[in-house]
Amino acid sequence: DSRGLEEALPTLTVTTILEDPYVMVRSAELEGYCIDLLKALAAMLRFRYRVKVVGDGQYGAVSPSGNWTGMIGEVLRREADIAVAPLTVTSAREEVVSFTTPFLQTGIGILLRKETLSQEMSFFHFLAPFSKETWTGLLFAYVLTCFCLFLVARLSPCEWNEPKNEENHFTFLNSLWFGAGALALQGVTPRPKALSVRVVAAVWWLFTIALLAAYIANFTALLSSGSEQLPIQTFEDLVKQRKLEFGTLEGSSTFYFFKNSKNPIHQMIYEYMDKRRDHVLVKTYQEAVQRVMETNYAFIGESISQDLAAARHCNLIRAPEVIGARGFGIATTQASPWTKQLSVAVLKLRESGDLDYLRNKWWESSCLHRSRERWGPLQPQALGGLFLTLAIGLALGVIAAVAELSNKSRHAAGHAKKSCCAVFTEEICTRLHIKKNTRQSQETSGRAN
């Protein structure tokens, strides 16, 4: 009975194209992302299928005679019921066939070889691990900490008992030297004696240890990645350079995208490829990847396919910019009853997470250190907690110094029978203007002599 029910199911002829990882031949059988997708759709909509590889090896474009080639042509001529492949949905194709809801989203990107992107390191390359904002914040934190050391050491009575007769070791220059020594993980003098000064020093030491660890780790990643930043970030960068040739698949939707685009940069790319059509346009995707790996060639094509190439070949990388957002859909004949059913089935597979599972399954990376290529200067947000800890420590140090000075002022006020506020104010003025007071006393003694 089950055999009879299976034979009663409709059988669809499916045309596709050999492209890794969508459709591949393994052990005389077809497998890949599109084959798994086809199996899921057949199980959901209950139909049988027969897969055939497109005869001319083309996706589908209008030939000089006006006929459609590739998979689009086979669907139009009723040689196949549907086309399940990385077939881009375009307006020209939509006029002659019907497309389902896209099962994969993609765009147009630039595939490059990492060796062709090497650039000379700048003279100040050692500053690259941190961004400009981070270096500015570090300089401000250093000056502020040294000033707090100088201020707290003057306010704290434990650093000097007789401000009028003693010399404080934590002058501003000595405080700057103390902070610089901590940045180099070196112990320097003067050594703090008061609790408040030690709090500020301890927090600064913690800050410098964490900062140096972040700098060393980021600088190591920078040297391992081989380049600070990709010199080709956008299509405009690709047009301006003269080192790399660039092209795309002949007769592909990517080629016609640049042909029909009104963007000046896109027009320059199309004119370049059209004038050198015989030299820069490639026949297959495999040929394009091989040419990028072996020559100074940049391939312009579907970004999702380029992500796969970068995952399989660790010496390849895709430039950040992606243009022309588009999708891969299943092509059917116009007015076909399967169009809506397949679209609904694709949406159900997306909602259930099956499409994401297939994406992760077939795009799994074989490169162990690809994350290094995502390296970038460390931004201040990554060290926000560290700067906050330093600010809290400085505030605690100042509060402790004021508390120590207040305690001494209270005892001194009791012995001298003066107001505590008056003694506290006098102590602060004495400690912050000690050089001026010493100079006045020296002038007075000189006149007396």
XYZ file of C-alpha atoms in Angstrom:
449
model
C 0.000 0.000 0.000
C 2.815 2.408 0.888
C 4.506 1.616 -2.419
C 1.304 2.385 -4.250
C 0.875 5.673 -2.413
C 4.459 6.640 -3.225
C 3.977 5.881 -6.906
C 0.846 8.014 -6.872
C 2.841 11.084 -5.776
C 3.667 13.625 -8.505
C 7.203 13.509 -9.887
C 9.011 16.771 -10.622
C 12.003 17.171 -12.898
C 14.517 19.422 -11.146
C 17.319 21.188 -12.989
C 20.362 22.371 -11.076
C 24.018 23.299 -11.525
C 27.157 21.863 -9.972
C 28.504 24.393 -7.505
C 30.068 23.822 -4.112
C 28.358 23.552 -1.596
C 24.950 23.763 -3.261
C 25.224 20.682 -5.468
C 28.256 18.375 -5.530
C 29.006 14.879 -6.818
C 30.201 12.555 -4.050
C 30.442 8.779 -4.604
C 28.342 8.973 -7.793
C 25.554 10.734 -5.871
C 24.520 14.354 -5.591
C 24.703 16.120 -2.244
C 24.837 19.661 -0.928
C 22.727 22.485 0.412
C 20.202 22.436 -2.470
C 19.859 18.649 -2.309
C 19.089 18.807 1.423
C 16.647 21.648 0.771
C 14.973 19.620 -1.976
C 14.605 16.615 0.333
C 12.974 18.776 3.018
C 10.558 20.325 0.504
C 9.648 16.933 -0.951
C 8.915 15.534 2.505
C 6.782 18.543 3.390
C 4.815 18.825 0.120
C 4.823 15.080 -0.664
C 6.264 14.830 -4.147
C 8.988 12.803 -5.823
C 11.749 14.368 -7.893
C 14.367 13.597 -10.499
C 17.463 15.793 -10.506
C 19.328 16.644 -13.704
C 22.362 18.908 -14.140
C 21.831 21.780 -16.586
C 23.183 20.889 -20.007
C 25.096 24.074 -20.901
C 26.354 24.737 -17.368
C 24.777 28.211 -17.287
C 22.487 29.889 -14.771
C 20.331 31.704 -17.273
C 20.775 34.716 -19.505
C 19.471 36.002 -22.825
C 21.613 34.832 -25.745
C 22.295 37.021 -28.817
C 19.525 35.132 -30.640
C 17.036 36.219 -27.970
C 16.616 32.816 -26.324
C 17.268 32.057 -22.677
C 20.162 29.802 -21.764
C 20.922 27.736 -18.684
C 18.408 26.644 -16.087
C 15.994 29.456 -16.953
C 15.896 28.241 -20.555
C 15.202 24.642 -19.479
C 12.290 25.738 -17.280
C 10.914 27.879 -20.126
C 11.143 24.973 -22.604
C 9.430 22.655 -20.087
C 12.520 20.470 -19.947
C 12.358 20.883 -16.170
C 9.530 21.686 -13.784
C 11.592 23.657 -11.282
C 15.168 24.900 -10.862
C 16.698 24.473 -7.393
C 20.106 26.130 -7.390
C 21.891 29.339 -6.285
C 19.738 31.186 -8.810
C 19.489 34.923 -8.189
C 16.063 36.515 -8.387
C 16.218 39.341 -10.976
C 13.581 41.406 -12.751
C 14.579 40.044 -16.179
C 14.209 36.453 -15.038
C 10.979 37.225 -13.165
C 9.421 38.321 -16.474
C 9.742 34.859 -18.009
C 9.575 32.517 -14.970
C 8.173 32.657 -11.441
C 10.311 32.631 -8.301
C 9.494 31.459 -4.808
C 10.372 33.265 -1.607
C 14.210 33.429 -1.418
C 15.739 30.640 0.648
C 19.118 32.420 0.970
C 19.956 36.124 1.209
C 23.119 37.398 -0.403
C 24.718 40.400 -2.123
C 27.691 41.333 -4.277
C 31.120 41.271 -2.636
C 34.833 41.222 -3.481
C 36.922 38.080 -2.969
C 40.653 38.709 -2.468
C 43.824 36.839 -1.618
C 45.427 37.914 1.630
C 48.956 38.015 0.225
C 47.928 40.636 -2.328
C 46.716 42.901 0.475
C 49.996 43.204 2.332
C 51.001 46.782 2.875
C 53.984 48.422 4.481
C 53.702 49.051 8.176
C 53.715 52.667 9.230
C 56.534 54.148 11.292
C 54.211 54.386 14.303
C 52.743 50.906 13.853
C 53.256 50.200 17.567
C 50.362 52.585 18.313
C 47.913 50.493 16.268
C 46.671 48.164 19.071
C 44.679 51.049 20.600
C 42.439 53.535 18.846
C 43.115 57.266 19.007
C 40.322 57.688 21.547
C 41.862 55.005 23.773
C 45.310 56.625 23.675
C 43.735 59.996 24.511
C 41.869 58.455 27.429
C 45.055 56.772 28.652
C 46.991 60.042 28.577
C 44.212 61.840 30.456
C 44.049 59.021 33.045
C 47.823 59.187 33.550
C 47.894 62.951 34.118
C 44.819 62.835 36.370
C 46.251 60.006 38.476
C 49.595 61.758 38.921
C 47.807 64.951 39.936
C 45.715 62.982 42.450
C 48.910 61.442 43.862
C 50.412 64.904 44.235
C 47.238 66.305 45.807
C 46.569 63.395 48.187
C 50.216 63.278 49.323
C 50.055 66.964 50.231
C 46.736 66.656 52.028
C 47.533 63.510 53.995
C 49.243 64.224 57.361
C 50.836 60.769 57.248
C 53.099 61.750 54.360
C 54.598 64.639 56.329
C 54.039 65.707 59.882
C 55.417 69.247 59.736
C 54.469 70.910 56.453
C 56.264 74.122 57.407
C 59.575 72.415 58.107
C 59.574 69.260 55.933
C 59.767 68.792 52.181
C 57.126 66.552 50.612
C 58.625 63.813 48.444
C 55.578 63.618 46.186
C 56.166 66.720 44.130
C 54.298 66.876 40.821
C 57.394 65.822 38.847
C 58.016 62.918 41.235
C 54.353 61.930 40.896
C 54.716 61.875 37.090
C 57.798 59.682 37.424
C 55.976 57.382 39.858
C 53.091 56.916 37.377
C 55.462 56.274 34.474
C 57.323 53.670 36.518
C 54.080 51.818 37.168
C 53.333 51.778 33.410
C 56.675 50.030 32.888
C 56.023 47.661 35.821
C 59.013 49.079 37.668
C 59.130 50.069 41.324
C 60.216 53.687 41.729
C 60.616 56.095 44.579
C 59.186 57.867 46.485
C 57.300 55.111 48.249
C 53.890 56.025 49.661
C 53.395 55.874 53.423
C 49.852 57.187 53.901
C 46.841 54.908 53.369
C 45.199 57.357 50.987
C 48.286 57.557 48.768
C 48.613 53.774 48.788
C 44.982 53.418 47.659
C 45.627 55.655 44.644
C 48.894 53.843 43.873
C 47.293 50.374 44.140
C 44.437 51.274 41.820
C 46.880 52.739 39.294
C 48.987 49.551 39.447
C 45.871 47.444 38.793
C 44.938 49.709 35.900
C 48.392 49.491 34.293
C 48.606 45.683 34.606
C 45.254 45.189 32.863
C 46.122 47.829 30.252
C 49.479 46.252 29.422
C 47.860 42.812 29.133
C 45.309 44.193 26.649
C 48.037 45.996 24.668
C 50.293 42.940 24.430
C 47.418 40.658 23.403
C 46.170 43.061 20.747
C 49.665 43.794 19.444
C 50.351 40.053 19.116
C 47.124 39.621 17.132
C 48.134 42.574 14.958
C 51.508 41.056 14.096
C 49.916 37.651 13.437
C 47.263 39.052 11.124
C 49.926 40.552 8.900
C 48.145 43.777 8.118
C 46.564 46.518 10.162
C 43.643 46.994 7.831
C 42.541 45.779 4.439
C 43.580 48.366 1.833
C 40.540 47.393 -0.274
C 37.439 47.989 1.807
C 34.953 49.127 -0.846
C 34.316 48.930 -4.583
C 35.655 52.478 -4.875
C 38.981 51.276 -3.421
C 38.995 48.480 -5.993
C 38.553 50.925 -8.885
C 41.265 53.299 -7.639
C 43.993 50.660 -7.256
C 46.097 49.366 -10.167
C 47.653 46.242 -8.665
C 44.722 43.840 -9.030
C 42.625 42.876 -12.018
C 38.964 42.185 -11.276
C 36.054 40.504 -12.993
C 32.979 38.328 -12.499
C 31.140 35.354 -14.024
C 30.332 35.771 -17.692
C 26.592 36.233 -18.254
C 25.825 36.299 -14.535
C 23.343 38.555 -12.773
C 26.295 40.314 -11.141
C 27.603 41.418 -14.553
C 24.197 42.800 -15.561
C 23.830 44.523 -12.185
C 26.856 46.694 -12.953
C 25.708 47.151 -16.538
C 22.315 48.525 -15.487
C 23.467 50.496 -12.438
C 23.520 54.301 -12.593
C 26.154 54.594 -9.890
C 29.363 56.136 -11.365
C 31.597 53.671 -9.511
C 29.533 50.743 -10.752
C 29.673 52.106 -14.294
C 33.469 52.294 -14.102
C 33.574 48.661 -12.960
C 31.321 47.590 -15.847
C 33.360 49.495 -18.442
C 36.560 47.927 -17.116
C 35.105 44.396 -17.327
C 33.452 44.977 -20.700
C 36.644 46.251 -22.355
C 38.642 43.281 -21.007
C 35.817 40.771 -21.357
C 37.984 37.972 -22.759
C 40.570 38.367 -20.021
C 38.785 39.203 -16.758
C 35.452 37.367 -17.093
C 35.490 33.727 -15.963
C 33.341 30.773 -17.010
C 32.804 29.024 -13.663
C 32.966 29.838 -9.989
C 35.737 27.263 -9.443
C 37.832 28.988 -12.097
C 37.304 32.322 -10.336
C 38.445 30.990 -6.943
C 41.484 29.313 -8.496
C 42.446 32.512 -10.287
C 42.157 34.581 -7.111
C 44.426 32.111 -5.293
C 47.091 31.991 -8.002
C 47.183 35.486 -9.563
C 46.613 39.127 -8.703
C 42.913 38.892 -9.377
C 39.849 40.040 -7.404
C 36.587 38.234 -8.021
C 33.277 40.115 -7.846
C 30.382 37.806 -7.108
C 27.806 36.543 -4.637
C 28.940 37.340 -1.110
C 27.554 34.105 0.343
C 29.610 32.044 -2.116
C 32.662 34.126 -1.264
C 32.113 33.421 2.435
C 32.282 29.735 1.590
C 35.527 30.208 -0.341
C 37.043 32.098 2.599
C 35.902 29.307 4.944
C 37.474 26.593 2.765
C 40.660 28.462 1.764
C 42.289 30.275 4.669
C 44.377 32.521 2.401
C 41.229 34.138 0.975
C 39.126 36.890 2.472
C 36.048 38.892 1.491
C 36.130 42.697 1.585
C 33.697 44.275 4.092
C 31.413 46.107 1.639
C 28.434 44.223 0.208
C 26.095 45.874 -2.329
C 22.971 44.889 -4.248
C 21.102 42.865 -1.622
C 19.364 39.967 -3.333
C 18.174 36.418 -2.748
C 18.335 32.901 -4.192
C 14.930 31.518 -5.169
C 13.423 28.411 -6.754
C 12.362 29.024 -10.383
C 9.133 27.543 -11.715
C 7.107 27.996 -14.847
C 4.707 30.916 -14.852
C 1.258 30.147 -13.411
C 2.641 26.931 -11.934
C 0.638 25.610 -8.935
C 3.921 24.719 -7.246
C 5.102 28.317 -6.859
C 2.924 29.236 -3.894
C 3.278 25.833 -2.242
C 7.057 25.993 -2.446
C 7.095 29.592 -1.129
C 5.001 28.624 1.904
C 7.214 25.587 2.512
C 10.378 27.737 2.367
C 8.871 30.146 4.914
C 8.029 27.251 7.237
C 11.577 25.909 6.979
C 12.930 29.367 7.822
C 10.597 29.764 10.822
C 11.536 26.334 12.159
C 15.274 27.085 11.905
C 15.964 24.374 9.318
C 17.406 26.865 6.819
C 19.815 28.197 9.453
C 20.845 24.627 10.254
C 21.609 23.923 6.589
C 23.523 27.221 6.315
C 25.754 26.332 9.273
C 26.165 22.741 8.080
C 27.497 23.532 4.616
C 29.345 26.775 5.418
C 31.364 25.433 8.339
C 34.842 26.930 8.342
C 37.976 24.792 8.207
C 40.229 27.701 9.192
C 41.365 27.749 12.808
C 42.527 31.350 13.012
C 40.053 33.301 10.898
C 39.106 35.465 13.876
C 42.497 37.182 13.660
C 41.463 38.815 10.416
C 38.636 40.555 12.251
C 41.198 42.338 14.385
C 40.784 46.029 14.945
C 42.078 48.743 17.280
C 40.805 48.370 20.826
C 38.074 50.931 21.433
C 37.504 52.803 24.727
C 34.247 50.902 25.300
C 36.216 47.681 25.774
C 38.184 49.297 28.633
C 35.279 51.248 30.102
C 35.169 49.174 33.281
C 38.911 49.616 33.762
C 38.694 53.399 33.502
C 35.698 53.387 35.863
C 37.658 51.368 38.431
C 40.513 53.859 38.225
C 38.130 56.799 38.707
C 36.550 55.162 41.784
C 39.992 54.419 43.226
C 41.114 58.020 42.748
C 37.951 59.278 44.439
C 38.482 56.920 47.385
C 42.089 58.100 47.704
C 41.064 61.761 47.811
C 38.304 61.005 50.333
C 40.746 59.075 52.527
C 43.259 61.947 52.422
C 40.568 64.472 53.395
C 39.460 62.157 56.223
C 43.034 61.867 57.521
C 43.520 65.629 57.394
C 40.145 66.213 59.067
C 41.073 63.850 61.883
C 44.354 65.656 62.515
C 42.647 69.057 62.314
C 40.070 67.974 64.882
C 42.794 66.973 67.372
C 44.797 70.153 66.683
C 41.683 72.291 67.154
C 41.077 70.656 70.542
C 44.588 71.469 71.778
C 44.662 75.012 70.368
C 41.036 75.672 71.329
C 40.200 76.839 67.810
C 37.442 76.055 65.371
C 37.907 72.735 63.547
C 36.966 74.332 60.212
C 39.504 77.114 60.746
C 42.279 74.658 61.544
C 41.276 72.449 58.588
C 41.333 75.424 56.204
C 44.680 76.561 57.580
C 46.137 73.089 57.110
C 44.982 72.925 53.502
C 46.363 76.377 52.703
C 49.646 75.501 54.356
C 50.054 72.241 52.470
C 49.060 73.592 49.085
C 51.177 76.764 49.331
C 54.178 75.506 51.285
C 56.740 76.803 48.788
C 55.255 80.289 48.956
C 55.291 80.281 52.774
C 58.858 78.997 52.867
C 59.947 81.734 50.474
C 58.271 84.422 52.630
C 59.952 83.140 55.801
C 63.310 83.095 54.047
C 62.831 86.721 52.893
C 61.838 87.766 56.444
C 64.913 86.122 57.983
C 67.144 87.719 55.334
C 65.847 91.187 56.158
C 66.380 90.614 59.876
C 69.975 89.601 59.280
